[in-house]
PDB file of C-alpha atoms in Angstrom:
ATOM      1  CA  UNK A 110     118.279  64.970 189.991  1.00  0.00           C
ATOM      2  CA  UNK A 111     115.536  62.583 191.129  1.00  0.00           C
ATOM      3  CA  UNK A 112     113.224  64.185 187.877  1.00  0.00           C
ATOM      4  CA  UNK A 113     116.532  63.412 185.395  1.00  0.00           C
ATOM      5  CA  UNK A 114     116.712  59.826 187.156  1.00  0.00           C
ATOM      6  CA  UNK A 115     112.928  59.380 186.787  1.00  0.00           C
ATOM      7  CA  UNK A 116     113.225  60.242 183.315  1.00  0.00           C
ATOM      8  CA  UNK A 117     115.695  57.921 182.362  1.00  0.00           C
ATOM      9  CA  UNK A 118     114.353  54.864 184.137  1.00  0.00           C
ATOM     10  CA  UNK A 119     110.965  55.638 181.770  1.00  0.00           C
ATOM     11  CA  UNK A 120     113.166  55.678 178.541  1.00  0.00           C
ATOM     12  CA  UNK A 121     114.962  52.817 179.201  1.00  0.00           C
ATOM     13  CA  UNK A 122     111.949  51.147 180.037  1.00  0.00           C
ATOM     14  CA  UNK A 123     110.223  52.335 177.097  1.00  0.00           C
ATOM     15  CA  UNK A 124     113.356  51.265 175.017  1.00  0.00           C
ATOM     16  CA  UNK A 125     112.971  47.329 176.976  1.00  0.00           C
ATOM     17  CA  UNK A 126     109.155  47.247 175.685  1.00  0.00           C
ATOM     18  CA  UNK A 127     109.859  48.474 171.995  1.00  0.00           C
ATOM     19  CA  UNK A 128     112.651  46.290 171.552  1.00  0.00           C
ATOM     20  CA  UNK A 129     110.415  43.259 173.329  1.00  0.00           C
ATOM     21  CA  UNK A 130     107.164  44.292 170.876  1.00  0.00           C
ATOM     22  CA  UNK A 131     109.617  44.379 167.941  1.00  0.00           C
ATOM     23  CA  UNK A 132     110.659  40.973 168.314  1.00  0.00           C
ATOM     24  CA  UNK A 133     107.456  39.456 169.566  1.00  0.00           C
ATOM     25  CA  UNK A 134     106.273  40.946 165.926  1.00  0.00           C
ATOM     26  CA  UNK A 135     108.568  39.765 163.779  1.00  0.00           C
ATOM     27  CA  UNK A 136     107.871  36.534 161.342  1.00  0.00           C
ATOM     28  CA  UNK A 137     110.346  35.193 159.004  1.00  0.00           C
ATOM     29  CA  UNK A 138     109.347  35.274 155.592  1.00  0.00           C
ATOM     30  CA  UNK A 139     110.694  32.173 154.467  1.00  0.00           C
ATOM     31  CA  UNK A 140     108.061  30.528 156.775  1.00  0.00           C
ATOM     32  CA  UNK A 141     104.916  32.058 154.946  1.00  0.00           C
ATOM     33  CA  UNK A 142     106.240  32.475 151.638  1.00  0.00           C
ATOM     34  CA  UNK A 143     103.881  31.527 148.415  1.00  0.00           C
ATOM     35  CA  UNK A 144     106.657  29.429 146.772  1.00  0.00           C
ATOM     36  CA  UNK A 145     108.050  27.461 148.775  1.00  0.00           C
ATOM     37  CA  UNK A 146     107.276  23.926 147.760  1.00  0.00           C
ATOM     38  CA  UNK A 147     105.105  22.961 150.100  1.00  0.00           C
ATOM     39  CA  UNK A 148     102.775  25.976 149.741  1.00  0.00           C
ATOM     40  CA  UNK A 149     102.240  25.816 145.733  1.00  0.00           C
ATOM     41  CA  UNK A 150     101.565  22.133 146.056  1.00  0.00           C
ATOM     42  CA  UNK A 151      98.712  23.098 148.602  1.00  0.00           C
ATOM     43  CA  UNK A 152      97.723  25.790 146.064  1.00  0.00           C
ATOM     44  CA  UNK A 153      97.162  23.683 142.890  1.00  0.00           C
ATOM     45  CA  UNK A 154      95.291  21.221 144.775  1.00  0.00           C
ATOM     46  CA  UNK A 155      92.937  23.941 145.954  1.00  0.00           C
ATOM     47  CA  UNK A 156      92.175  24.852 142.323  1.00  0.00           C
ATOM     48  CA  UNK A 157      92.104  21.666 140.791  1.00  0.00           C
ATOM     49  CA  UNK A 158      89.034  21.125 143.520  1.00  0.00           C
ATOM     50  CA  UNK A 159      87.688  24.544 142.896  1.00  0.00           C
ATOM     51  CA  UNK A 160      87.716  23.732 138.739  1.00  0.00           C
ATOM     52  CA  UNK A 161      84.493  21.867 138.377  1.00  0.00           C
ATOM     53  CA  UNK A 162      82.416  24.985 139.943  1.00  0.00           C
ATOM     54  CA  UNK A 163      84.318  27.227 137.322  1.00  0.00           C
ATOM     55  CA  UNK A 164      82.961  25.564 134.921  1.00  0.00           C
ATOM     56  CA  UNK A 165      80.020  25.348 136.128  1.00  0.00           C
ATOM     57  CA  UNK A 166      79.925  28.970 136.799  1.00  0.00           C
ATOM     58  CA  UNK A 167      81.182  29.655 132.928  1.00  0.00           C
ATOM     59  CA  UNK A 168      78.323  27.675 131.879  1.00  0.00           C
ATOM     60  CA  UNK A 169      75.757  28.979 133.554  1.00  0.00           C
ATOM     61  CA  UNK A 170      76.815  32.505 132.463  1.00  0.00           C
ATOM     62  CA  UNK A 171      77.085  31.396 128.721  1.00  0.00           C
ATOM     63  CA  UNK A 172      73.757  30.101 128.815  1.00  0.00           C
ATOM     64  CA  UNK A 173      72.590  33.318 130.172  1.00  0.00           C
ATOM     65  CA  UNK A 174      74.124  35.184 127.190  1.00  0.00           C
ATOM     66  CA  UNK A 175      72.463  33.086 124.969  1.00  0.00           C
ATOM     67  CA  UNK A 176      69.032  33.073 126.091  1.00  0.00           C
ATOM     68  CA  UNK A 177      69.485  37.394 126.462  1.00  0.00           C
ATOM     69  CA  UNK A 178      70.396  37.630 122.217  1.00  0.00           C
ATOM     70  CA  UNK A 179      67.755  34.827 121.714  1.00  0.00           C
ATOM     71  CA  UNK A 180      64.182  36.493 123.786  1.00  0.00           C
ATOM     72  CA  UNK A 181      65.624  40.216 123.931  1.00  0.00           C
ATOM     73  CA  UNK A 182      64.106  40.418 120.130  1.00  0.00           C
ATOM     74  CA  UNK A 183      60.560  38.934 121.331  1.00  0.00           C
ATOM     75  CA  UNK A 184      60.114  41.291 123.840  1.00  0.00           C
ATOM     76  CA  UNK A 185      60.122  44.670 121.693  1.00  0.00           C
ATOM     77  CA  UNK A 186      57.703  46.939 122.327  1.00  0.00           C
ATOM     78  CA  UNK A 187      53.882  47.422 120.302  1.00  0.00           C
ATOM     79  CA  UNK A 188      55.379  50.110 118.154  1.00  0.00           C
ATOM     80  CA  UNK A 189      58.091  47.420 116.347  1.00  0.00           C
ATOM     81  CA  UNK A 190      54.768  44.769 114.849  1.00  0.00           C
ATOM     82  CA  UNK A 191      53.705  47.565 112.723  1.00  0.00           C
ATOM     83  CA  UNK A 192      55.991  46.262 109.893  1.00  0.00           C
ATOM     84  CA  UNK A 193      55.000  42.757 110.736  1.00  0.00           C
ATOM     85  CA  UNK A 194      51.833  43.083 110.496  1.00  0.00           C
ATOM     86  CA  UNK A 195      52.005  45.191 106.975  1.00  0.00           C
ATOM     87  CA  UNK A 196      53.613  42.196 105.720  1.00  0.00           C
ATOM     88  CA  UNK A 197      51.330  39.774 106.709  1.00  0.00           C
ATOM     89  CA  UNK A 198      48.555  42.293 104.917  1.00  0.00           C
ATOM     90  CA  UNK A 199      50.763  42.354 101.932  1.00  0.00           C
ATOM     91  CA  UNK A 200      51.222  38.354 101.842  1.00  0.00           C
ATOM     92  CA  UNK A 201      47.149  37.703 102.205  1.00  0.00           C
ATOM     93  CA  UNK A 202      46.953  40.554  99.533  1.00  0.00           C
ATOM     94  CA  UNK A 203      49.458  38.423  97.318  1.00  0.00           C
ATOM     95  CA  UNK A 204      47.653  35.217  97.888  1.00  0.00           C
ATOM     96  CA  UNK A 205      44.329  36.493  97.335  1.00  0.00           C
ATOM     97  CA  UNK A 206      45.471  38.002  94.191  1.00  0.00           C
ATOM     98  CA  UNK A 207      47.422  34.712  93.133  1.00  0.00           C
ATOM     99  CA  UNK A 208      43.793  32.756  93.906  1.00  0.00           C
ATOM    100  CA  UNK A 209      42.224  35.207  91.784  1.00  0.00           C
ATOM    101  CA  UNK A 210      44.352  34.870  88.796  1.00  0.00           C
ATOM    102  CA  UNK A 211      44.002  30.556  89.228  1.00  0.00           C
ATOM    103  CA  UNK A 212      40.535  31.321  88.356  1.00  0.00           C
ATOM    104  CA  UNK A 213      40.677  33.078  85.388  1.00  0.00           C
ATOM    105  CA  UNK A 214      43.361  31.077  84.027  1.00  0.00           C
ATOM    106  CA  UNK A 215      40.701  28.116  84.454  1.00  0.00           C
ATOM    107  CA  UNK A 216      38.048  30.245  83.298  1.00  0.00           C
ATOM    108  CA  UNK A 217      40.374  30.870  79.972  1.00  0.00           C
ATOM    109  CA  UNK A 218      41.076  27.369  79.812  1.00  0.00           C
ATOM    110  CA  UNK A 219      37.460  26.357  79.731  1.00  0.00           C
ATOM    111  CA  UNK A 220      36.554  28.989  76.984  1.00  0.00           C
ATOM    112  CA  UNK A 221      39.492  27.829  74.525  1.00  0.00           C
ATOM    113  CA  UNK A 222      38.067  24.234  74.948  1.00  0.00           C
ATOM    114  CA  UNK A 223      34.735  25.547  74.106  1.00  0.00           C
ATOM    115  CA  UNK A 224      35.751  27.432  71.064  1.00  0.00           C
ATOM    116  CA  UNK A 225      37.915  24.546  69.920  1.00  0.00           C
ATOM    117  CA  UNK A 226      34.730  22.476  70.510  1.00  0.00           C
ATOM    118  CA  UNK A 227      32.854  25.130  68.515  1.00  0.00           C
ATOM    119  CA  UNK A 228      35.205  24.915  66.050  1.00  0.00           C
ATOM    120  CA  UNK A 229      34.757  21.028  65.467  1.00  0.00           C
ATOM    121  CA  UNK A 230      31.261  21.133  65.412  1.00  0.00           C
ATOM    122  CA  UNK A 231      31.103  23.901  62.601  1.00  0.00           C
ATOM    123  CA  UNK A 232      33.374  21.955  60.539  1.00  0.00           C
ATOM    124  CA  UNK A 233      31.246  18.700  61.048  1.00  0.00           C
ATOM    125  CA  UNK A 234      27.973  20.453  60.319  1.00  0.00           C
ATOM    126  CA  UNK A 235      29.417  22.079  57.215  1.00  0.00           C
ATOM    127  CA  UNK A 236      31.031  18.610  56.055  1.00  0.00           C
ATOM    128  CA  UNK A 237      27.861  17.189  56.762  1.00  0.00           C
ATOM    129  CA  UNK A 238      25.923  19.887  54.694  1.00  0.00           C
ATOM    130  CA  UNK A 239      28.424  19.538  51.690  1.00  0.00           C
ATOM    131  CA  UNK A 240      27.664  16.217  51.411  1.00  0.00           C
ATOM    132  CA  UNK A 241      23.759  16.489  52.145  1.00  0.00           C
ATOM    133  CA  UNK A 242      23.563  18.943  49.455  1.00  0.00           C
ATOM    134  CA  UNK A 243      26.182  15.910  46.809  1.00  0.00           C
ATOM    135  CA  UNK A 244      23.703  13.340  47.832  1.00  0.00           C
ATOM    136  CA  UNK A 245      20.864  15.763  46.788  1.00  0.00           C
ATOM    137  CA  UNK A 246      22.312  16.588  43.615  1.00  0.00           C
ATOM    138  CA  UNK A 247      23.163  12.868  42.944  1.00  0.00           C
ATOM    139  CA  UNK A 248      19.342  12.187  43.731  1.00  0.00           C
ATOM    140  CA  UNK A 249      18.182  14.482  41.305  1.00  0.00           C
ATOM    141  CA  UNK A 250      20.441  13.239  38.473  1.00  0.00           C
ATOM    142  CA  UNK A 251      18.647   9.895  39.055  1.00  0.00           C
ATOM    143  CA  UNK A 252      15.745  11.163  38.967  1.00  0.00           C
ATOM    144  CA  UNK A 253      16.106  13.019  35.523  1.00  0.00           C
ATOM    145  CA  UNK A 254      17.358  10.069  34.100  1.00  0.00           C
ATOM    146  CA  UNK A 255      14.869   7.837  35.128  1.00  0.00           C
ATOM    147  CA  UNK A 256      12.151  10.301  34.133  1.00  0.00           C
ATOM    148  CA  UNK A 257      13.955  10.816  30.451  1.00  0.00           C
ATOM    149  CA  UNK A 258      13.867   7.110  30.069  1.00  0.00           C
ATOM    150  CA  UNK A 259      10.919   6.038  27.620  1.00  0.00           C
ATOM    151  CA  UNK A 260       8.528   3.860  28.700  1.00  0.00           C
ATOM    152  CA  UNK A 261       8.698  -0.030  27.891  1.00  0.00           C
ATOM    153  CA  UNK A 262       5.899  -0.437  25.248  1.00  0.00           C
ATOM    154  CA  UNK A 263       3.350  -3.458  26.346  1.00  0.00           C
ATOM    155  CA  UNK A 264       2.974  -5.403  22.968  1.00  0.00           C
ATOM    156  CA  UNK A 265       1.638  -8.623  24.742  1.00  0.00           C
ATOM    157  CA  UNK A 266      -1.156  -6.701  26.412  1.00  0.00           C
ATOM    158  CA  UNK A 267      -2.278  -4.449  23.385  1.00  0.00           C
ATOM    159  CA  UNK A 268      -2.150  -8.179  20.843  1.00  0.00           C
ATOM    160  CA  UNK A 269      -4.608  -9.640  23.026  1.00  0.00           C
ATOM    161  CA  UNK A 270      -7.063  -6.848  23.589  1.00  0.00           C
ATOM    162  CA  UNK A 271      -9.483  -6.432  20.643  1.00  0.00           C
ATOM    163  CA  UNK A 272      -9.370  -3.635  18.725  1.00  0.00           C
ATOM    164  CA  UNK A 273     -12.311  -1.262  19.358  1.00  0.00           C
ATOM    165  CA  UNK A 274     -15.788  -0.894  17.164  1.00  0.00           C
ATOM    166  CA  UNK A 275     -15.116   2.295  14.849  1.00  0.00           C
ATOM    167  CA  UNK A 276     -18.491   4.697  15.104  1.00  0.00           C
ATOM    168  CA  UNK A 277     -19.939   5.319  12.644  1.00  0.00           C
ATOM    169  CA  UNK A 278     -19.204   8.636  11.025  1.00  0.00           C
ATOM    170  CA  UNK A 279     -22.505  11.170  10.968  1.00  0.00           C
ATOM    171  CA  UNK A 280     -23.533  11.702   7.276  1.00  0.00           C
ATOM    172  CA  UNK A 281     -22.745  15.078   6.192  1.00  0.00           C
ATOM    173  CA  UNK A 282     -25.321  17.726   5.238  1.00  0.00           C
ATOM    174  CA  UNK A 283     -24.664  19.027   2.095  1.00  0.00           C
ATOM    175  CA  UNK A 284     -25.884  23.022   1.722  1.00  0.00           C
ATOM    176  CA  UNK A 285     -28.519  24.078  -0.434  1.00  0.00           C
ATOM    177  CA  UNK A 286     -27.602  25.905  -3.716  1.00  0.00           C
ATOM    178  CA  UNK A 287     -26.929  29.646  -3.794  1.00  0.00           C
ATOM    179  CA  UNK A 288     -29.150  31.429  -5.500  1.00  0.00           C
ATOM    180  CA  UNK A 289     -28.661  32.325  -9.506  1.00  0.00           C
ATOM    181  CA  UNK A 290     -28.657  35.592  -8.523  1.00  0.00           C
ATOM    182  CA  UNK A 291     -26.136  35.363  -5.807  1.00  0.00           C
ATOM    183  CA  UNK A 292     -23.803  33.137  -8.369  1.00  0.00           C
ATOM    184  CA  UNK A 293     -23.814  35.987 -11.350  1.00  0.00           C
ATOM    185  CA  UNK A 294     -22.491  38.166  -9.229  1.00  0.00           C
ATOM    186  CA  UNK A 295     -18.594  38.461  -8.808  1.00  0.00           C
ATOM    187  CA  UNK A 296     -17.136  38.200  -5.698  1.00  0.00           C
ATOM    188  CA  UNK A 297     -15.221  41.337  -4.434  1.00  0.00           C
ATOM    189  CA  UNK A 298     -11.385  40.973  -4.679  1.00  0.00           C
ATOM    190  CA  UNK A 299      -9.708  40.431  -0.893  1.00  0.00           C
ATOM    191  CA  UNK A 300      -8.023  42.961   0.035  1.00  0.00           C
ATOM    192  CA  UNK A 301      -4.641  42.740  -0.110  1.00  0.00           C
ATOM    193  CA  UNK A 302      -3.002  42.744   3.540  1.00  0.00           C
ATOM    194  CA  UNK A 303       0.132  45.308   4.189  1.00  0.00           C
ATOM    195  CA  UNK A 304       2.975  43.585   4.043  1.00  0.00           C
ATOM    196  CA  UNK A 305       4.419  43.055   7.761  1.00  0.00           C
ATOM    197  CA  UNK A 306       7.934  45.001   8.156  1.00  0.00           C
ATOM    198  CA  UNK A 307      10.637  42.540   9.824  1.00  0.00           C
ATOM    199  CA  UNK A 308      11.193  42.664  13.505  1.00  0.00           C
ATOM    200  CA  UNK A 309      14.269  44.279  14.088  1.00  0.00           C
ATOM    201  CA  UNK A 310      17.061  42.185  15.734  1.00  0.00           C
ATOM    202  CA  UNK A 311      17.252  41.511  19.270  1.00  0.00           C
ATOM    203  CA  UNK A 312      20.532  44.452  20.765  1.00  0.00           C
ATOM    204  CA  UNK A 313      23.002  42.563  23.313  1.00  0.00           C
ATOM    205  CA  UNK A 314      21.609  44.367  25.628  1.00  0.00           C
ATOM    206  CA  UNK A 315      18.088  43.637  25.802  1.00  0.00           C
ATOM    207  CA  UNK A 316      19.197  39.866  26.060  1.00  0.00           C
ATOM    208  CA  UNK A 317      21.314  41.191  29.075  1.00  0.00           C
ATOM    209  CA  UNK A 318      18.097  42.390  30.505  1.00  0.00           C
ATOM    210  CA  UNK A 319      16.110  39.317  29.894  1.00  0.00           C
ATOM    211  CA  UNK A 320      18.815  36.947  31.693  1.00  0.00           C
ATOM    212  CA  UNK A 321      17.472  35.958  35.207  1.00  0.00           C
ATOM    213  CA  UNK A 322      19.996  35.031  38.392  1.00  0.00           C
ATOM    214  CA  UNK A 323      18.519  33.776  41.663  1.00  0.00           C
ATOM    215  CA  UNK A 324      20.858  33.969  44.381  1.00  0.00           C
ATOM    216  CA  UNK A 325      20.833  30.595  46.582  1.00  0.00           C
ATOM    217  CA  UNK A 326      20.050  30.975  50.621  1.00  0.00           C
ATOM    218  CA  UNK A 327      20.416  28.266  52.923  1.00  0.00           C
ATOM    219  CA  UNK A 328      19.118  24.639  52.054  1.00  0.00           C
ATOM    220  CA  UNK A 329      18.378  25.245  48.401  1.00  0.00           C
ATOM    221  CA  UNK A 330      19.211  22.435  46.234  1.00  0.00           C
ATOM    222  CA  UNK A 331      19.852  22.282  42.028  1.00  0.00           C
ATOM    223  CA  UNK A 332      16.873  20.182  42.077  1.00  0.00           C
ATOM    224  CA  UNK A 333      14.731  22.550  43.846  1.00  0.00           C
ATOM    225  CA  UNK A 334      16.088  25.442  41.740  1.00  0.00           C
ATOM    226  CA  UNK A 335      15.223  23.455  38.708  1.00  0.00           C
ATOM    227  CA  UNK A 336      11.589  22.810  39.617  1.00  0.00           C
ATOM    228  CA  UNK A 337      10.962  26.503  40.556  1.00  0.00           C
ATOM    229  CA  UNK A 338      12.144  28.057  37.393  1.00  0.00           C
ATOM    230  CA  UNK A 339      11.334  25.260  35.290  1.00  0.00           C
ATOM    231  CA  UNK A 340      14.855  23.836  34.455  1.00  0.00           C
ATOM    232  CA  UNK A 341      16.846  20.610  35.052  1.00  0.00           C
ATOM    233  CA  UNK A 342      19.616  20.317  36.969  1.00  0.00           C
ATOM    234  CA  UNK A 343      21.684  19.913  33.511  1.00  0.00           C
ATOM    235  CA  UNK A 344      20.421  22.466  32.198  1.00  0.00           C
ATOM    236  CA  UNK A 345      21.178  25.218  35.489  1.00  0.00           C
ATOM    237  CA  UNK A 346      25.000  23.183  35.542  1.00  0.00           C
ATOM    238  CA  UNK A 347      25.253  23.620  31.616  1.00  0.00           C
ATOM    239  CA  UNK A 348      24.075  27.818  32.106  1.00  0.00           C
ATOM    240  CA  UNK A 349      26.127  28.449  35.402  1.00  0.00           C
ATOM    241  CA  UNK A 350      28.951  26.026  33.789  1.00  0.00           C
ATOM    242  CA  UNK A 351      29.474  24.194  36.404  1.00  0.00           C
ATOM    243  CA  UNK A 352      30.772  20.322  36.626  1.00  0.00           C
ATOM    244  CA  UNK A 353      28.716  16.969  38.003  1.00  0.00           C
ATOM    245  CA  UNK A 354      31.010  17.562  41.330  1.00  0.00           C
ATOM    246  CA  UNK A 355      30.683  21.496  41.639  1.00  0.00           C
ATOM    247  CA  UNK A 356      28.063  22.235  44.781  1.00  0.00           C
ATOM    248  CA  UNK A 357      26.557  25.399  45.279  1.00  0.00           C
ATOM    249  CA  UNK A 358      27.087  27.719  48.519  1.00  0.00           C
ATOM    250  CA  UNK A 359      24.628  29.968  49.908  1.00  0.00           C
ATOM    251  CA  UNK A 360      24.714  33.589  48.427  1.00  0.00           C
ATOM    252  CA  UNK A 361      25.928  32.409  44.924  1.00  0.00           C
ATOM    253  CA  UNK A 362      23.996  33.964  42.508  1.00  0.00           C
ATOM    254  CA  UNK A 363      22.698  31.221  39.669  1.00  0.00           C
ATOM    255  CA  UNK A 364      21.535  31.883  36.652  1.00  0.00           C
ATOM    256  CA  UNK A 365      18.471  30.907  35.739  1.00  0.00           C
ATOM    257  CA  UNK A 366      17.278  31.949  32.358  1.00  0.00           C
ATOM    258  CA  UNK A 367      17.808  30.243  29.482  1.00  0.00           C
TER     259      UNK A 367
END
């Protein structure tokens, strides 16, 4: 009996503490509750506060972002400034090439104004020989004309000059007589000469073979012409038909013959 007693004394005990711990435990919920007004004014305040660091925070890790997709390119590895560098080679190649072909354009340039200079300077010295070679023939003209023109006869000069003493012709010596014997003879008829056949006439083309051409080489003149084959400069115009204005060229072949 005193073990059954014991053992309910213990329970009861134990039921006294429980029920003591239980309520010692115990807090209403209406005290600590997140919504009630007081607490979610305290709450908004906190975060409000805590705002500026946010932001500070986001910025700071944007920044970092940034500056990752900006330098994470830079810092490939040696393999990746293969192609780089090909391109650079290719560029130099390009400009080199590009210098190059500035040159020769200039070079091109040049030679065109050279040949158009050339050019200029062939057509002056040919202008200038064409009318070398008029003023030549003009010269020559004059000086065929003056040469055909008679000279003045001095009848002043030749009145006043006596006329010269005539010699006296030598008497001439009359030959002796011919003998008698000499004289009775008869003088032997002349023989009578063979009469000379006519020369036959001249064929075309003998007269073809007798014509003469000279053909002209640099800075010969009609006047020169003339004087070497013995003709005027009328005379070479009239054969070669040419007009007072016609000039001759080198390698024209002139005849020369009359």
């Amino acid at each position: 009996m005193s073990e059954r007693n014991s053992r309910d004394t213990f329970r009861d005990k134990r039921g006294t503490a429980a029920e003591q711990g239980s309520d010692e435990d115990y807090y209403p919920e209406d005290a600590y509750s997140p919504w009630k007004k007081g607490n979610v004014e305290s709450f908004m305040s906190n975060l409000s506060k805590s705002s500026g660091l946010l932001l500070v925070i986001i910025g700071a890790g944007v920044f970092i972002l940034v500056a990752l997709f900006v330098f994470l390119p830079m810092l490939h590895s040696p393999t990746d400034t293969k192609p780089v560098a090909e391109m650079e080679a290719r560029v130099k190649k390009m400009e080199a090439k590009l210098t190059e072909m500035e040159q020769n354009y200039q070079k091109v340039a040049q030679l065109a104004l050279q040949e158009d200079k050339l050019d200029q300077v062939s057509a002056r010295v040919d202008r200038l020989g064409a009318s070398t070679t008029q003023r030549l023939d003009q010269m020559t003209r004059d000086l065929e004309t003056l040469h055909k023109q008679p000279a003045p006869v001095k009848t002043d000069s030749a009145s006043k000059q006596p006329a010269a003493p005539s010699k006296p012709e030598p008497a001439v010596k009359h030959p002796a007589p011919a003998k008698t014997e000499s004289a009775a003879k008869s003088p032997a008829a002349p023989k009578a000469e063979p009469a000379s056949s006519p020369k036959p006439a001249e064929t075309p083309e003998k007269k073809a073979s007798t014509e003469k051409y000279h053909e002209v080489k640099p800075l010969e003149t009609l006047y020169g012409l003339g004087k070497a084959y013995g003709l005027s400069v009328d005379e070479l115009r009239r054969l070669n038909n040419m007009s007072p204005t016609d000039t001759i060229r080198t390698g024209q072949k002139l005849k020369v013959s009359k």
